[in-house]
C-alpha positions as MATLAB code, in Angstrom:
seq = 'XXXXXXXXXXXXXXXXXXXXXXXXXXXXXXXXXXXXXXXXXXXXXXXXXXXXXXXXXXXXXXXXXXXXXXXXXXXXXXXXXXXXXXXXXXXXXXXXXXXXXXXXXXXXXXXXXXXXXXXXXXXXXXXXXXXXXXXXXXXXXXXXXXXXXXXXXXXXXXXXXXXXXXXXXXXXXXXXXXXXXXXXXXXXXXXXXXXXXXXXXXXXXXXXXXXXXXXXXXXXXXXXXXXXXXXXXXXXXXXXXXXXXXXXXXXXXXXXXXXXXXXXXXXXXXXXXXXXXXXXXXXXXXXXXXXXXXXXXXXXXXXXXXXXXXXXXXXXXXXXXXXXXXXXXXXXXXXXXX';
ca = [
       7.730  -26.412   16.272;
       5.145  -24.707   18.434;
       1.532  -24.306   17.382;
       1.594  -20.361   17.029;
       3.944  -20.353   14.793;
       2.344  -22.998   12.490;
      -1.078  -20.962   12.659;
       1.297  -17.596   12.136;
       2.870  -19.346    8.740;
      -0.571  -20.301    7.489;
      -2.050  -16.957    7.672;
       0.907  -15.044    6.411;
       0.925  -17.553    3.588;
      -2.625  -16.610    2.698;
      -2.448  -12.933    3.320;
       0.799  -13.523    0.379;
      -1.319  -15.402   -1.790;
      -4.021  -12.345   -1.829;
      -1.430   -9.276   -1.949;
       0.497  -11.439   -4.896;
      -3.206  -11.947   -6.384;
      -4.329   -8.483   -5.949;
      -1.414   -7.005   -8.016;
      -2.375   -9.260  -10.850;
      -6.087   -8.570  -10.740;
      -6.188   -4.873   -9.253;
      -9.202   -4.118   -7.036;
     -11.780   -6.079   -8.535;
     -12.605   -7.785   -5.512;
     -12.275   -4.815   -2.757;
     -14.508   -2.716   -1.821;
     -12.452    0.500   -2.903;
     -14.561    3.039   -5.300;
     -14.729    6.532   -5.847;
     -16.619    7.187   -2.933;
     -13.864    5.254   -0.619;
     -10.435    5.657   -1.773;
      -8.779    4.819    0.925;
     -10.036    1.895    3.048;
      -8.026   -1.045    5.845;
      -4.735   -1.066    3.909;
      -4.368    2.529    4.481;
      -5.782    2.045    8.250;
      -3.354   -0.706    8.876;
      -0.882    1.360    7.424;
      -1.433    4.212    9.912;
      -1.723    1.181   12.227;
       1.721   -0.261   12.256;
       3.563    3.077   11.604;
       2.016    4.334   14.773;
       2.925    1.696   16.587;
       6.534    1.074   15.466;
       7.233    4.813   15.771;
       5.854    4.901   19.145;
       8.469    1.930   20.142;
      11.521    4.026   18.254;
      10.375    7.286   19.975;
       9.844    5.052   23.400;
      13.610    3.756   22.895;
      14.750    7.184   21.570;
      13.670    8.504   25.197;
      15.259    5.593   26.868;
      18.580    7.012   25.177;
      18.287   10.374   25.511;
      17.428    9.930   29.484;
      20.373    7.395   30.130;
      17.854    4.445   31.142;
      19.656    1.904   32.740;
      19.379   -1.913   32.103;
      17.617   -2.122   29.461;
      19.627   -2.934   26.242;
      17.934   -6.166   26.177;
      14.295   -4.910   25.750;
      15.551   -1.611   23.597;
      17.064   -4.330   21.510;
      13.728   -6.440   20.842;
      11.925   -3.321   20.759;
      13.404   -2.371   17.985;
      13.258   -5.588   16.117;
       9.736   -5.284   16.693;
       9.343   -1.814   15.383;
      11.345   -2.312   12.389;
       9.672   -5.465   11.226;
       6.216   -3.140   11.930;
       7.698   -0.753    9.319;
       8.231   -3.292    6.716;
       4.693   -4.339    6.767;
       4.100   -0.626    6.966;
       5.088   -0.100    3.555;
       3.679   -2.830    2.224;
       0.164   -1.848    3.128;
       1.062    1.179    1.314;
       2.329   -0.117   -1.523;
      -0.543   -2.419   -1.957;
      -3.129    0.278   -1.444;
      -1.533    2.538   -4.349;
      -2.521   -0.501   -6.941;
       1.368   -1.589   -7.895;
       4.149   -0.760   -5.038;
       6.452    0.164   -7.831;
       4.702    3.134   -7.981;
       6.362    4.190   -4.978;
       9.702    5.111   -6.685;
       7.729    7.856   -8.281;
       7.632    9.504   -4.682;
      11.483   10.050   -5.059;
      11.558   12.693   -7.620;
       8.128   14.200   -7.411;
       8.523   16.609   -4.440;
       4.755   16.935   -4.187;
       5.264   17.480   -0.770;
       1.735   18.594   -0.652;
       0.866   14.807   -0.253;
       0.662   12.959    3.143;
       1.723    9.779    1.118;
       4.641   11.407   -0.240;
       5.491   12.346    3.475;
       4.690    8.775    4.481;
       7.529    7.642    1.849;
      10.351    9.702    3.371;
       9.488    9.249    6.918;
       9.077    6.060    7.046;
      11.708    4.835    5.364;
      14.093    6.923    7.452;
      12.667    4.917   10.448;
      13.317    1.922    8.750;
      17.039    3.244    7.747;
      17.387    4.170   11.546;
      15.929    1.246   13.189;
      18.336   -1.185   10.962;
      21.619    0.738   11.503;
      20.131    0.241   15.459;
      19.295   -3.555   14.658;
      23.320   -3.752   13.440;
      25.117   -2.574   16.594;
      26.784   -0.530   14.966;
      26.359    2.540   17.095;
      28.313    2.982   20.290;
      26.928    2.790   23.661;
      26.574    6.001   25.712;
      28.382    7.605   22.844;
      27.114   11.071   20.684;
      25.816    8.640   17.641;
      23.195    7.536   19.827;
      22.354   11.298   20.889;
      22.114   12.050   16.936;
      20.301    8.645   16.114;
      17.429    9.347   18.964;
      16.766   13.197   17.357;
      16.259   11.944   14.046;
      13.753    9.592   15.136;
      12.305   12.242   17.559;
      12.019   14.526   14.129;
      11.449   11.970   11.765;
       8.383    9.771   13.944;
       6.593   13.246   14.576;
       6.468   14.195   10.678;
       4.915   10.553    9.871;
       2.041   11.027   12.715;
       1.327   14.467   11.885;
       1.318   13.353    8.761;
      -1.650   10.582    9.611;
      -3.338   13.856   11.219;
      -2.928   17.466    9.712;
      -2.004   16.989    6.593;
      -4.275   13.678    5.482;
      -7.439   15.377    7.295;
      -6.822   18.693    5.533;
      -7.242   16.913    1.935;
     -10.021   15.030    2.517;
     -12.360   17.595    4.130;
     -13.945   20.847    3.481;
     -11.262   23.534    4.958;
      -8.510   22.474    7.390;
     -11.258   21.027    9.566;
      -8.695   19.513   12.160;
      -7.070   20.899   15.447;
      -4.217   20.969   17.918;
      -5.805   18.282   20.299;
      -5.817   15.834   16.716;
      -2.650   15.779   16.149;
      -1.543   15.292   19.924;
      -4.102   13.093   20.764;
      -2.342   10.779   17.548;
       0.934   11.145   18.908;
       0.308   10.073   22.364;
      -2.089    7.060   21.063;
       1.544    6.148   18.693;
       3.589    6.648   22.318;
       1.057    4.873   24.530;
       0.986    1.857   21.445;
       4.643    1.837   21.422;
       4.987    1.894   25.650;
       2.477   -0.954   25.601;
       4.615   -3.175   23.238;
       7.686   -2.630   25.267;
       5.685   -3.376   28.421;
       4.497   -6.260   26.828;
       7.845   -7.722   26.014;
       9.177   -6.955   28.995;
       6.793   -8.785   31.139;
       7.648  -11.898   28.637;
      11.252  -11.251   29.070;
      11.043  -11.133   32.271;
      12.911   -7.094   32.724;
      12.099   -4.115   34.984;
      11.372   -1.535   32.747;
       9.751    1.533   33.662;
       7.248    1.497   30.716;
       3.896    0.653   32.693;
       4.196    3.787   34.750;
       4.988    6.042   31.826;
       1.583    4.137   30.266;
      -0.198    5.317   32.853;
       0.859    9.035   32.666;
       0.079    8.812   28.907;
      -3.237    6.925   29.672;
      -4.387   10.144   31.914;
      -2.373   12.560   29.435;
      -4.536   11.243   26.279;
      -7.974   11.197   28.058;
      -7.207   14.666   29.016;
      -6.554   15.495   25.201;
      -9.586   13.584   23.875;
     -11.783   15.602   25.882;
     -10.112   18.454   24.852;
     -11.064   17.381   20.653;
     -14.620   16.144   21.342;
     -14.674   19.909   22.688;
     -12.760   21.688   20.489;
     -13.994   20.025   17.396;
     -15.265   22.142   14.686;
     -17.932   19.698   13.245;
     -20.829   19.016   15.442;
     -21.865   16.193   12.633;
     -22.313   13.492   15.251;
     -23.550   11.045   13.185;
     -20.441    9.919   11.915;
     -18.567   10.554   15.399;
     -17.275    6.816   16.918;
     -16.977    6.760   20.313;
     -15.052    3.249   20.776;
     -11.518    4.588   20.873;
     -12.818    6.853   23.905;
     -14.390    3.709   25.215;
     -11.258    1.354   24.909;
      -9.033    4.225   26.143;
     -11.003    4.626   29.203;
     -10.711    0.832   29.692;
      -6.728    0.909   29.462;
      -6.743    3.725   32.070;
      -8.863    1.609   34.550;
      -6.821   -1.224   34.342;
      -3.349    0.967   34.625;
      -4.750    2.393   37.594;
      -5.688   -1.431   38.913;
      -2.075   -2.369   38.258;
      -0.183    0.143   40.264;
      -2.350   -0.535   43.237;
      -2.130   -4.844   42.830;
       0.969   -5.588   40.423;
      -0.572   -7.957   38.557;
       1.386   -8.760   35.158;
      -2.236   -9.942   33.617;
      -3.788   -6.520   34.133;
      -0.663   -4.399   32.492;
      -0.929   -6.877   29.878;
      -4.599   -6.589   29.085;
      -4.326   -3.040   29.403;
      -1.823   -3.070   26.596;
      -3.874   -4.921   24.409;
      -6.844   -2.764   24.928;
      -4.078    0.570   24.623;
      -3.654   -1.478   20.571;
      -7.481   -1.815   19.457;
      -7.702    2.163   21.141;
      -4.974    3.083   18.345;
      -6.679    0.624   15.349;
     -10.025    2.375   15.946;
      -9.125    5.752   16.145;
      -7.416    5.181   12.724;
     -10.510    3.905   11.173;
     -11.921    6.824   12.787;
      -9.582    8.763   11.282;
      -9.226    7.065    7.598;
     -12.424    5.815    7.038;
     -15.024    8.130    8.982;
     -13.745   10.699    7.806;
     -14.045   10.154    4.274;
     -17.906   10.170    4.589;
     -17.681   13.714    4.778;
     -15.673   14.101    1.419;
     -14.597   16.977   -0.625;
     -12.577   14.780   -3.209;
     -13.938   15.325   -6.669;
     -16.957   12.586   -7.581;
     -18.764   13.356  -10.350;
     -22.092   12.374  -10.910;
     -21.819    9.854   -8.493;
     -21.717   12.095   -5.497;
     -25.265   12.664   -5.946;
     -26.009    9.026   -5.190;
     -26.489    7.278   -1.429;
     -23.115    6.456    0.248;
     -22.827    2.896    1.186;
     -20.870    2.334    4.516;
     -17.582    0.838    3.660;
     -16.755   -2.773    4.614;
     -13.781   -4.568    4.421;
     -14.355   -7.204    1.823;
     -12.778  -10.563    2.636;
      -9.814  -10.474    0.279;
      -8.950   -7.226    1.846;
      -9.336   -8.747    5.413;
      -6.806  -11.584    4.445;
      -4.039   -9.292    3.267;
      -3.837   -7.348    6.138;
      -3.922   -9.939    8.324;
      -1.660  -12.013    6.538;
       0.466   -8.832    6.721;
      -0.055   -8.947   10.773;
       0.958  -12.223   10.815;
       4.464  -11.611    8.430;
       5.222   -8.913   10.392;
       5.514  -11.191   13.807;
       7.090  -13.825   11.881;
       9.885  -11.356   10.284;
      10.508   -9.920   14.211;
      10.610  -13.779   15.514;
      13.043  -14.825   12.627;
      15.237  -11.949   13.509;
      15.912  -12.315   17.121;
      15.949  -16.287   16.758;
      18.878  -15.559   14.227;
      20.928  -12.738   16.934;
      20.091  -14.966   20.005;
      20.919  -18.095   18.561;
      23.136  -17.942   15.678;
];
């Protein structure tokens, strides 16, 4: 048994023990309050959705454009992405206290609520990316046409979801613009290119992916500047400049790897493309919540502290990082091997 997987076991195992201790205890031991109600569970959430709808939009275009040779990769792709989901909706189900809760979402058409758009959106990408996981849709056939819209419609809701609608509850006004909700969606695209890039390096496939990174790379840099312009607060304390940073990075070393076609510079570029996407949701969840207009009484007259992940929160989603690799290894040892 190789060592990664040993050291992948032993963290989901912990990150289990603390969501199955958590919804015995509650939040006693998190840093949630009134001030933060949403903290890293929600971040990761945004996190994994992003990325798993960026792969399923990624494949979707694959379909749609008649890609060539790469039923393999589309195949682990989407392994990847649904097993991303999962842990998804477990984030989200943790962060609401109990994830029974959840069924609540089914008859409450409080559609008003970027949760309760989070519910149906993800779990059609779930529902999409399994029936795709069965082989149960013919190749080159109209199903696939129909299957690659619905994930085109439903991956959009879920990030404008993350954007638009979350931003509009939790600040004064609809303080949020065009170049938000684009900039998310390419970060989600760029996320889910740099998977499939990824995984095609390891597997060892041609895949055009690293040159549509690159056009993304140069596409979301564009946008960025176009929302640090546009933006309507000019509060700069609270305005984080490390996605920019990391983004920047990714471009430089997408530009290096056209010109020298090394696999250790598309790679790094990837990863750097992934901490881009988990900042600018911590940006977006987190930051953003500093400038509050939910309700506090009395206590919004006291000091904010600066949220911080305590170390029980931490473990879960980590633990949840590590279940979700697990879950996508178990599944394409089982259809490669069994």
């Amino acid at each position: 048994m190789k060592i990664e997987l040993i050291v992948l076991g032993i963290m989901a195992l912990s990150g289990i023990a603390g969501i199955l201790d958590q919804l015995r205890t509650g939040f006693k031991k998190t840093n949630l309050n009134d001030h933060y109600v949403w903290g890293i569970y929600i971040q990761g959430c945004f996190f994994l959705s992003s990325i798993s709808v960026g792969i399923l939009l990624s494949i979707a275009g694959a379909f749609l454009f008649q890609l060539d040779g790469l039923n393999a990769l589309i195949q682990t792709g989407n392994i990847v992405a649904f097993s991303l989901l999962l842990g998804a909706q477990v984030l989200l189900g943790i962060d609401l206290g109990r994830p029974t809760r959840a069924i609540y979402m089914l008859g409450s058409k409080n559609f008003h609520s970027p949760l309760t758009w989070d519910f149906y959106t993800l779990g059609l990408c779930t529902l999409l990316s399994f029936l795709l996981m069965l082989d149960i849709l013919p190749t080159g056939t109209l199903a696939l046409g129909i299957w690659s819209l619905l994930i085109i419609a439903a991956g959009s809701l879920c990030i404008f979801a993350h954007t638009m609608f979350f931003l509009s509850k939790i600040k004064g006004g609809y303080q949020t613009n065009s170049f938000l909700g684009l900039e998310s969606l390419l970060h989600s695209l760029l996320g889910g290119s740099s998977v499939l890039s990824i995984l095609g390096i390891w597997s060892g496939i041609e895949n055009p992916f690293p040159q549509f990174m690159l056009i993304l790379s140069i596409l979301l840099m564009t946008t960025i500047a176009g929302h640090k312009i546009a933006k309507l607060t000019h509060n700069k304390k609270h305005d984080s400049k490390i996605a920019l940073v990391f983004s920047g990075i990714t471009l430089v070393l997408l530009i290096g790897y056209q010109m020298l076609q090394i696999d250790l510079m598309i790679i790094t570029a990837s990863l750097f493309a992934l901490l881009s996407i988990f900042v600018e949701k911590y940006d977006l969840v987190i930051l953003s919540q500093r400038k509050s207009i939910i309700p506090e009484p009395y206590s919004q007259f006291q000091e904010k502290k600066n949220y911080q992940p305590s170390f029980k929160e931490w473990n879960v989603l980590i633990g949840g990082f590590a279940v979700c690799v697990l879950i996508s290894y178990s599944i394409i040892y089982f259809k490669n091997y069994l």
